[in-house]
């Protein structure tokens, strides 16, 4: 293989901010932040969804309403367009 053409493949800390879950895996993703996990410092990537918080893996369904999009959809289409139950309704 040619030298200096491949990205740096190293251990990276991923932090799921929705449920405060952290895991270390290898990646080439670039980041400016670092964090300490289990006594070792890693490059940090913040994510919103992981296997710990995704409804498919947790078995819990919830709608994350960002900027009122879900409510706007319901006003436009009413109950005809949505087959998803509202969480905590």
GROMACS .gro file of N, CA, C and O in nm:
model
  356
    1UNK      N    1   0.084  -0.118   0.000
    1UNK     CA    2   0.000   0.000   0.000
    1UNK      C    3   0.088   0.124   0.000
    1UNK      O    4   0.195   0.125   0.060
    2UNK      N    5   0.037   0.229  -0.062
    2UNK     CA    6   0.111   0.354  -0.064
    2UNK      C    7   0.105   0.421   0.072
    2UNK      O    8   0.002   0.419   0.139
    3UNK      N    9   0.213   0.483   0.110
    3UNK     CA   10   0.220   0.552   0.238
    3UNK      C   11   0.151   0.689   0.229
    3UNK      O   12   0.150   0.752   0.123
    4UNK      N   13   0.093   0.733   0.339
    4UNK     CA   14   0.034   0.865   0.356
    4UNK      C   15  -0.086   0.896   0.267
    4UNK      O   16  -0.118   1.013   0.245
    5UNK      N   17  -0.155   0.797   0.214
    5UNK     CA   18  -0.277   0.825   0.139
    5UNK      C   19  -0.402   0.774   0.210
    5UNK      O   20  -0.514   0.806   0.172
    6UNK      N   21  -0.385   0.697   0.318
    6UNK     CA   22  -0.497   0.640   0.389
    6UNK      C   23  -0.530   0.723   0.513
    6UNK      O   24  -0.440   0.775   0.578
    7UNK      N   25  -0.659   0.735   0.547
    7UNK     CA   26  -0.695   0.811   0.666
    7UNK      C   27  -0.650   0.739   0.793
    7UNK      O   28  -0.625   0.618   0.792
    8UNK      N   29  -0.640   0.815   0.901
    8UNK     CA   30  -0.596   0.762   1.029
    8UNK      C   31  -0.709   0.678   1.091
    8UNK      O   32  -0.814   0.731   1.126
    9UNK      N   33  -0.688   0.548   1.103
    9UNK     CA   34  -0.787   0.455   1.158
    9UNK      C   35  -0.752   0.431   1.304
    9UNK      O   36  -0.652   0.367   1.335
   10UNK      N   37  -0.834   0.487   1.393
   10UNK     CA   38  -0.800   0.483   1.535
   10UNK      C   39  -0.924   0.462   1.620
   10UNK      O   40  -1.035   0.467   1.570
   11UNK      N   41  -0.904   0.441   1.751
   11UNK     CA   42  -1.015   0.426   1.842
   11UNK      C   43  -1.080   0.562   1.866
   11UNK      O   44  -1.011   0.662   1.885
   12UNK      N   45  -1.215   0.564   1.865
   12UNK     CA   46  -1.291   0.687   1.881
   12UNK      C   47  -1.402   0.660   1.983
   12UNK      O   48  -1.463   0.552   1.983
   13UNK      N   49  -1.431   0.759   2.068
   13UNK     CA   50  -1.539   0.749   2.165
   13UNK      C   51  -1.664   0.812   2.106
   13UNK      O   52  -1.664   0.929   2.068
   14UNK      N   53  -1.771   0.734   2.097
   14UNK     CA   54  -1.900   0.784   2.052
   14UNK      C   55  -1.988   0.804   2.175
   14UNK      O   56  -1.997   0.716   2.260
   15UNK      N   57  -2.053   0.921   2.184
   15UNK     CA   58  -2.137   0.954   2.299
   15UNK      C   59  -2.279   0.981   2.249
   15UNK      O   60  -2.303   1.078   2.178
   16UNK      N   61  -2.373   0.893   2.287
   16UNK     CA   62  -2.515   0.912   2.255
   16UNK      C   63  -2.570   1.010   2.358
   16UNK      O   64  -2.592   0.974   2.473
   17UNK      N   65  -2.594   1.133   2.316
   17UNK     CA   66  -2.636   1.238   2.409
   17UNK      C   67  -2.780   1.222   2.455
   17UNK      O   68  -2.818   1.277   2.558
   18UNK      N   69  -2.863   1.145   2.384
   18UNK     CA   70  -3.002   1.129   2.424
   18UNK      C   71  -3.018   1.039   2.546
   18UNK      O   72  -3.113   1.053   2.621
   19UNK      N   73  -2.925   0.945   2.569
   19UNK     CA   74  -2.936   0.857   2.685
   19UNK      C   75  -2.805   0.845   2.762
   19UNK      O   76  -2.791   0.759   2.848
   20UNK      N   77  -2.709   0.931   2.732
   20UNK     CA   78  -2.579   0.935   2.799
   20UNK      C   79  -2.508   0.800   2.793
   20UNK      O   80  -2.453   0.752   2.892
   21UNK      N   81  -2.508   0.737   2.676
   21UNK     CA   82  -2.441   0.609   2.654
   21UNK      C   83  -2.313   0.634   2.575
   21UNK      O   84  -2.314   0.709   2.477
   22UNK      N   85  -2.203   0.574   2.617
   22UNK     CA   86  -2.075   0.591   2.550
   22UNK      C   87  -2.018   0.456   2.511
   22UNK      O   88  -2.032   0.359   2.584
   23UNK      N   89  -1.956   0.451   2.393
   23UNK     CA   90  -1.888   0.330   2.349
   23UNK      C   91  -1.769   0.366   2.263
   23UNK      O   92  -1.765   0.470   2.198
   24UNK      N   93  -1.670   0.278   2.265
   24UNK     CA   94  -1.546   0.299   2.191
   24UNK      C   95  -1.543   0.201   2.075
   24UNK      O   96  -1.570   0.081   2.091
   25UNK      N   97  -1.511   0.252   1.958
   25UNK     CA   98  -1.493   0.169   1.839
   25UNK      C   99  -1.387   0.235   1.753
   25UNK      O  100  -1.341   0.344   1.781
   26UNK      N  101  -1.350   0.169   1.647
   26UNK     CA  102  -1.248   0.224   1.557
   26UNK      C  103  -1.316   0.295   1.441
   26UNK      O  104  -1.417   0.249   1.391
   27UNK      N  105  -1.256   0.408   1.399
   27UNK     CA  106  -1.315   0.488   1.292
   27UNK      C  107  -1.209   0.578   1.231
   27UNK      O  108  -1.105   0.603   1.290
   28UNK      N  109  -1.239   0.628   1.111
   28UNK     CA  110  -1.153   0.727   1.046
   28UNK      C  111  -1.213   0.867   1.054
   28UNK      O  112  -1.155   0.961   1.000
   29UNK      N  113  -1.326   0.881   1.122
   29UNK     CA  114  -1.394   1.010   1.131
   29UNK      C  115  -1.305   1.113   1.200
   29UNK      O  116  -1.234   1.082   1.294
   30UNK      N  117  -1.308   1.236   1.151
   30UNK     CA  118  -1.226   1.344   1.206
   30UNK      C  119  -1.307   1.423   1.308
   30UNK      O  120  -1.426   1.445   1.290
   31UNK      N  121  -1.242   1.464   1.417
   31UNK     CA  122  -1.309   1.540   1.521
   31UNK      C  123  -1.210   1.635   1.588
   31UNK      O  124  -1.089   1.612   1.584
   32UNK      N  125  -1.264   1.741   1.649
   32UNK     CA  126  -1.180   1.836   1.720
   32UNK      C  127  -1.189   1.816   1.871
   32UNK      O  128  -1.104   1.864   1.944
   33UNK      N  129  -1.293   1.747   1.918
   33UNK     CA  130  -1.314   1.728   2.060
   33UNK      C  131  -1.250   1.598   2.108
   33UNK      O  132  -1.240   1.502   2.032
   34UNK      N  133  -1.211   1.597   2.235
   34UNK     CA  134  -1.161   1.475   2.298
   34UNK      C  135  -1.231   1.458   2.432
   34UNK      O  136  -1.281   1.555   2.489
   35UNK      N  137  -1.234   1.334   2.481
   35UNK     CA  138  -1.295   1.304   2.610
   35UNK      C  139  -1.223   1.184   2.670
   35UNK      O  140  -1.164   1.102   2.599
   36UNK      N  141  -1.230   1.176   2.802
   36UNK     CA  142  -1.168   1.065   2.874
   36UNK      C  143  -1.274   0.962   2.907
   36UNK      O  144  -1.381   0.996   2.957
   37UNK      N  145  -1.245   0.836   2.878
   37UNK     CA  146  -1.337   0.726   2.906
   37UNK      C  147  -1.255   0.610   2.962
   37UNK      O  148  -1.162   0.563   2.896
   38UNK      N  149  -1.291   0.568   3.083
   38UNK     CA  150  -1.221   0.458   3.151
   38UNK      C  151  -1.070   0.483   3.159
   38UNK      O  152  -0.989   0.394   3.134
   39UNK      N  153  -1.034   0.607   3.190
   39UNK     CA  154  -0.894   0.641   3.212
   39UNK      C  155  -0.811   0.667   3.089
   39UNK      O  156  -0.691   0.689   3.098
   40UNK      N  157  -0.870   0.665   2.972
   40UNK     CA  158  -0.795   0.687   2.848
   40UNK      C  159  -0.863   0.798   2.768
   40UNK      O  160  -0.985   0.808   2.765
   41UNK      N  161  -0.785   0.881   2.701
   41UNK     CA  162  -0.840   0.991   2.623
   41UNK      C  163  -0.861   0.948   2.477
   41UNK      O  164  -0.773   0.886   2.416
   42UNK      N  165  -0.979   0.982   2.424
   42UNK     CA  166  -1.017   0.945   2.288
   42UNK      C  167  -1.070   1.068   2.214
   42UNK      O  168  -1.123   1.159   2.276
   43UNK      N  169  -1.064   1.068   2.081
   43UNK     CA  170  -1.139   1.167   2.004
   43UNK      C  171  -1.288   1.143   2.029
   43UNK      O  172  -1.331   1.028   2.039
   44UNK      N  173  -1.368   1.249   2.041
   44UNK     CA  174  -1.510   1.237   2.078
   44UNK      C  175  -1.601   1.272   1.962
   44UNK      O  176  -1.584   1.375   1.896
   45UNK      N  177  -1.701   1.186   1.938
   45UNK     CA  178  -1.807   1.211   1.841
   45UNK      C  179  -1.939   1.204   1.917
   45UNK      O  180  -1.969   1.105   1.981
   46UNK      N  181  -2.019   1.312   1.910
   46UNK     CA  182  -2.150   1.315   1.975
   46UNK      C  183  -2.255   1.275   1.872
   46UNK      O  184  -2.258   1.329   1.762
   47UNK      N  185  -2.340   1.178   1.911
   47UNK     CA  186  -2.446   1.132   1.822
   47UNK      C  187  -2.580   1.141   1.894
   47UNK      O  188  -2.585   1.148   2.017
   48UNK      N  189  -2.689   1.143   1.819
   48UNK     CA  190  -2.821   1.156   1.879
   48UNK      C  191  -2.892   1.022   1.894
   48UNK      O  192  -2.978   1.008   1.979
   49UNK      N  193  -2.855   0.924   1.812
   49UNK     CA  194  -2.922   0.795   1.817
   49UNK      C  195  -2.818   0.684   1.807
   49UNK      O  196  -2.728   0.689   1.724
   50UNK      N  197  -2.830   0.586   1.895
   50UNK     CA  198  -2.746   0.466   1.890
   50UNK      C  199  -2.836   0.346   1.918
   50UNK      O  200  -2.957   0.360   1.934
   51UNK      N  201  -2.777   0.230   1.929
   51UNK     CA  202  -2.857   0.111   1.958
   51UNK      C  203  -2.920   0.118   2.097
   51UNK      O  204  -3.019   0.051   2.122
   52UNK      N  205  -2.866   0.200   2.186
   52UNK     CA  206  -2.921   0.215   2.320
   52UNK      C  207  -3.045   0.303   2.322
   52UNK      O  208  -3.125   0.295   2.414
   53UNK      N  209  -3.063   0.389   2.222
   53UNK     CA  210  -3.176   0.481   2.223
   53UNK      C  211  -3.271   0.465   2.104
   53UNK      O  212  -3.377   0.525   2.103
   54UNK      N  213  -3.234   0.386   2.004
   54UNK     CA  214  -3.320   0.370   1.887
   54UNK      C  215  -3.440   0.281   1.920
   54UNK      O  216  -3.424   0.177   1.982
   55UNK      N  217  -3.561   0.322   1.880
   55UNK     CA  218  -3.681   0.245   1.913
   55UNK      C  219  -3.678   0.101   1.864
   55UNK      O  220  -3.735   0.012   1.927
   56UNK      N  221  -3.613   0.073   1.753
   56UNK     CA  222  -3.607  -0.064   1.702
   56UNK      C  223  -3.537  -0.156   1.802
   56UNK      O  224  -3.579  -0.269   1.824
   57UNK      N  225  -3.430  -0.109   1.863
   57UNK     CA  226  -3.353  -0.190   1.955
   57UNK      C  227  -3.408  -0.187   2.097
   57UNK      O  228  -3.393  -0.282   2.173
   58UNK      N  229  -3.472  -0.077   2.137
   58UNK     CA  230  -3.523  -0.064   2.274
   58UNK      C  231  -3.664  -0.119   2.288
   58UNK      O  232  -3.706  -0.150   2.399
   59UNK      N  233  -3.739  -0.126   2.180
   59UNK     CA  234  -3.878  -0.171   2.187
   59UNK      C  235  -3.973  -0.062   2.231
   59UNK      O  236  -4.092  -0.085   2.247
   60UNK      N  237  -3.924   0.057   2.253
   60UNK     CA  238  -4.008   0.170   2.293
   60UNK      C  239  -4.018   0.266   2.177
   60UNK      O  240  -3.918   0.307   2.120
   61UNK      N  241  -4.142   0.303   2.143
   61UNK     CA  242  -4.161   0.395   2.033
   61UNK      C  243  -4.193   0.533   2.088
   61UNK      O  244  -4.279   0.548   2.171
   62UNK      N  245  -4.119   0.632   2.042
   62UNK     CA  246  -4.150   0.769   2.079
   62UNK      C  247  -4.123   0.858   1.959
   62UNK      O  248  -4.038   0.829   1.876
   63UNK      N  249  -4.195   0.966   1.950
   63UNK     CA  250  -4.178   1.061   1.841
   63UNK      C  251  -4.097   1.177   1.894
   63UNK      O  252  -4.134   1.240   1.993
   64UNK      N  253  -3.986   1.206   1.829
   64UNK     CA  254  -3.904   1.319   1.866
   64UNK      C  255  -3.948   1.436   1.779
   64UNK      O  256  -3.929   1.436   1.658
   65UNK      N  257  -4.012   1.533   1.842
   65UNK     CA  258  -4.067   1.647   1.769
   65UNK      C  259  -3.964   1.759   1.767
   65UNK      O  260  -3.938   1.822   1.869
   66UNK      N  261  -3.905   1.781   1.651
   66UNK     CA  262  -3.810   1.891   1.638
   66UNK      C  263  -3.876   2.003   1.561
   66UNK      O  264  -3.922   1.984   1.449
   67UNK      N  265  -3.885   2.117   1.623
   67UNK     CA  266  -3.940   2.239   1.563
   67UNK      C  267  -4.086   2.224   1.523
   67UNK      O  268  -4.132   2.285   1.429
   68UNK      N  269  -4.162   2.140   1.595
   68UNK     CA  270  -4.305   2.128   1.571
   68UNK      C  271  -4.345   2.060   1.442
   68UNK      O  272  -4.456   2.074   1.395
   69UNK      N  273  -4.257   1.982   1.382
   69UNK     CA  274  -4.287   1.918   1.254
   69UNK      C  275  -4.399   1.815   1.264
   69UNK      O  276  -4.481   1.803   1.175
   70UNK      N  277  -4.399   1.740   1.375
   70UNK     CA  278  -4.502   1.638   1.391
   70UNK      C  279  -4.639   1.703   1.405
   70UNK      O  280  -4.736   1.662   1.343
   71UNK      N  281  -4.646   1.807   1.487
   71UNK     CA  282  -4.773   1.878   1.506
   71UNK      C  283  -4.819   1.943   1.376
   71UNK      O  284  -4.937   1.941   1.342
   72UNK      N  285  -4.727   1.998   1.299
   72UNK     CA  286  -4.760   2.060   1.171
   72UNK      C  287  -4.816   1.955   1.074
   72UNK      O  288  -4.913   1.980   1.003
   73UNK      N  289  -4.756   1.835   1.076
   73UNK     CA  290  -4.805   1.725   0.992
   73UNK      C  291  -4.946   1.685   1.032
   73UNK      O  292  -5.033   1.665   0.948
   74UNK      N  293  -4.969   1.673   1.162
   74UNK     CA  294  -5.102   1.632   1.211
   74UNK      C  295  -5.208   1.736   1.178
   74UNK      O  296  -5.322   1.702   1.147
   75UNK      N  297  -5.173   1.864   1.183
   75UNK     CA  298  -5.269   1.968   1.149
   75UNK      C  299  -5.302   1.964   1.000
   75UNK      O  300  -5.416   1.985   0.959
   76UNK      N  301  -5.203   1.933   0.919
   76UNK     CA  302  -5.223   1.932   0.774
   76UNK      C  303  -5.302   1.809   0.729
   76UNK      O  304  -5.392   1.819   0.647
   77UNK      N  305  -5.269   1.691   0.784
   77UNK     CA  306  -5.329   1.568   0.736
   77UNK      C  307  -5.427   1.504   0.834
   77UNK      O  308  -5.494   1.408   0.801
   78UNK      N  309  -5.433   1.554   0.956
   78UNK     CA  310  -5.524   1.498   1.054
   78UNK      C  311  -5.487   1.355   1.089
   78UNK      O  312  -5.373   1.315   1.080
   79UNK      N  313  -5.583   1.277   1.131
   79UNK     CA  314  -5.556   1.139   1.170
   79UNK      C  315  -5.548   1.045   1.052
   79UNK      O  316  -5.506   0.932   1.066
   80UNK      N  317  -5.586   1.091   0.934
   80UNK     CA  318  -5.583   1.006   0.815
   80UNK      C  319  -5.441   0.972   0.774
   80UNK      O  320  -5.411   0.859   0.739
   81UNK      N  321  -5.349   1.068   0.784
   81UNK     CA  322  -5.214   1.050   0.734
   81UNK      C  323  -5.118   0.981   0.830
   81UNK      O  324  -5.014   0.936   0.790
   82UNK      N  325  -5.155   0.970   0.957
   82UNK     CA  326  -5.061   0.914   1.054
   82UNK      C  327  -5.118   0.788   1.118
   82UNK      O  328  -5.227   0.788   1.170
   83UNK      N  329  -5.040   0.681   1.111
   83UNK     CA  330  -5.080   0.556   1.175
   83UNK      C  331  -4.999   0.533   1.303
   83UNK      O  332  -5.010   0.430   1.366
   84UNK      N  333  -4.918   0.631   1.340
   84UNK     CA  334  -4.831   0.621   1.457
   84UNK      C  335  -4.902   0.680   1.577
   84UNK      O  336  -4.955   0.790   1.570
   85UNK      N  337  -4.901   0.609   1.687
   85UNK     CA  338  -4.962   0.659   1.810
   85UNK      C  339  -4.874   0.768   1.870
   85UNK      O  340  -4.752   0.762   1.862
   86UNK      N  341  -4.937   0.865   1.930
   86UNK     CA  342  -4.864   0.973   1.993
   86UNK      C  343  -4.813   0.926   2.128
   86UNK      O  344  -4.886   0.868   2.207
   87UNK      N  345  -4.685   0.949   2.154
   87UNK     CA  346  -4.625   0.909   2.281
   87UNK      C  347  -4.679   0.997   2.392
   87UNK      O  348  -4.686   1.118   2.379
   88UNK      N  349  -4.720   0.936   2.502
   88UNK     CA  350  -4.772   1.007   2.620
   88UNK      C  351  -4.893   1.093   2.588
   88UNK      O  352  -4.907   1.201   2.641
   89UNK      N  353  -4.979   1.048   2.501
   89UNK     CA  354  -5.097   1.128   2.467
   89UNK      C  355  -5.216   1.086   2.549
   89UNK      O  356  -5.228   0.984   2.603
   0.00000   0.00000   0.00000
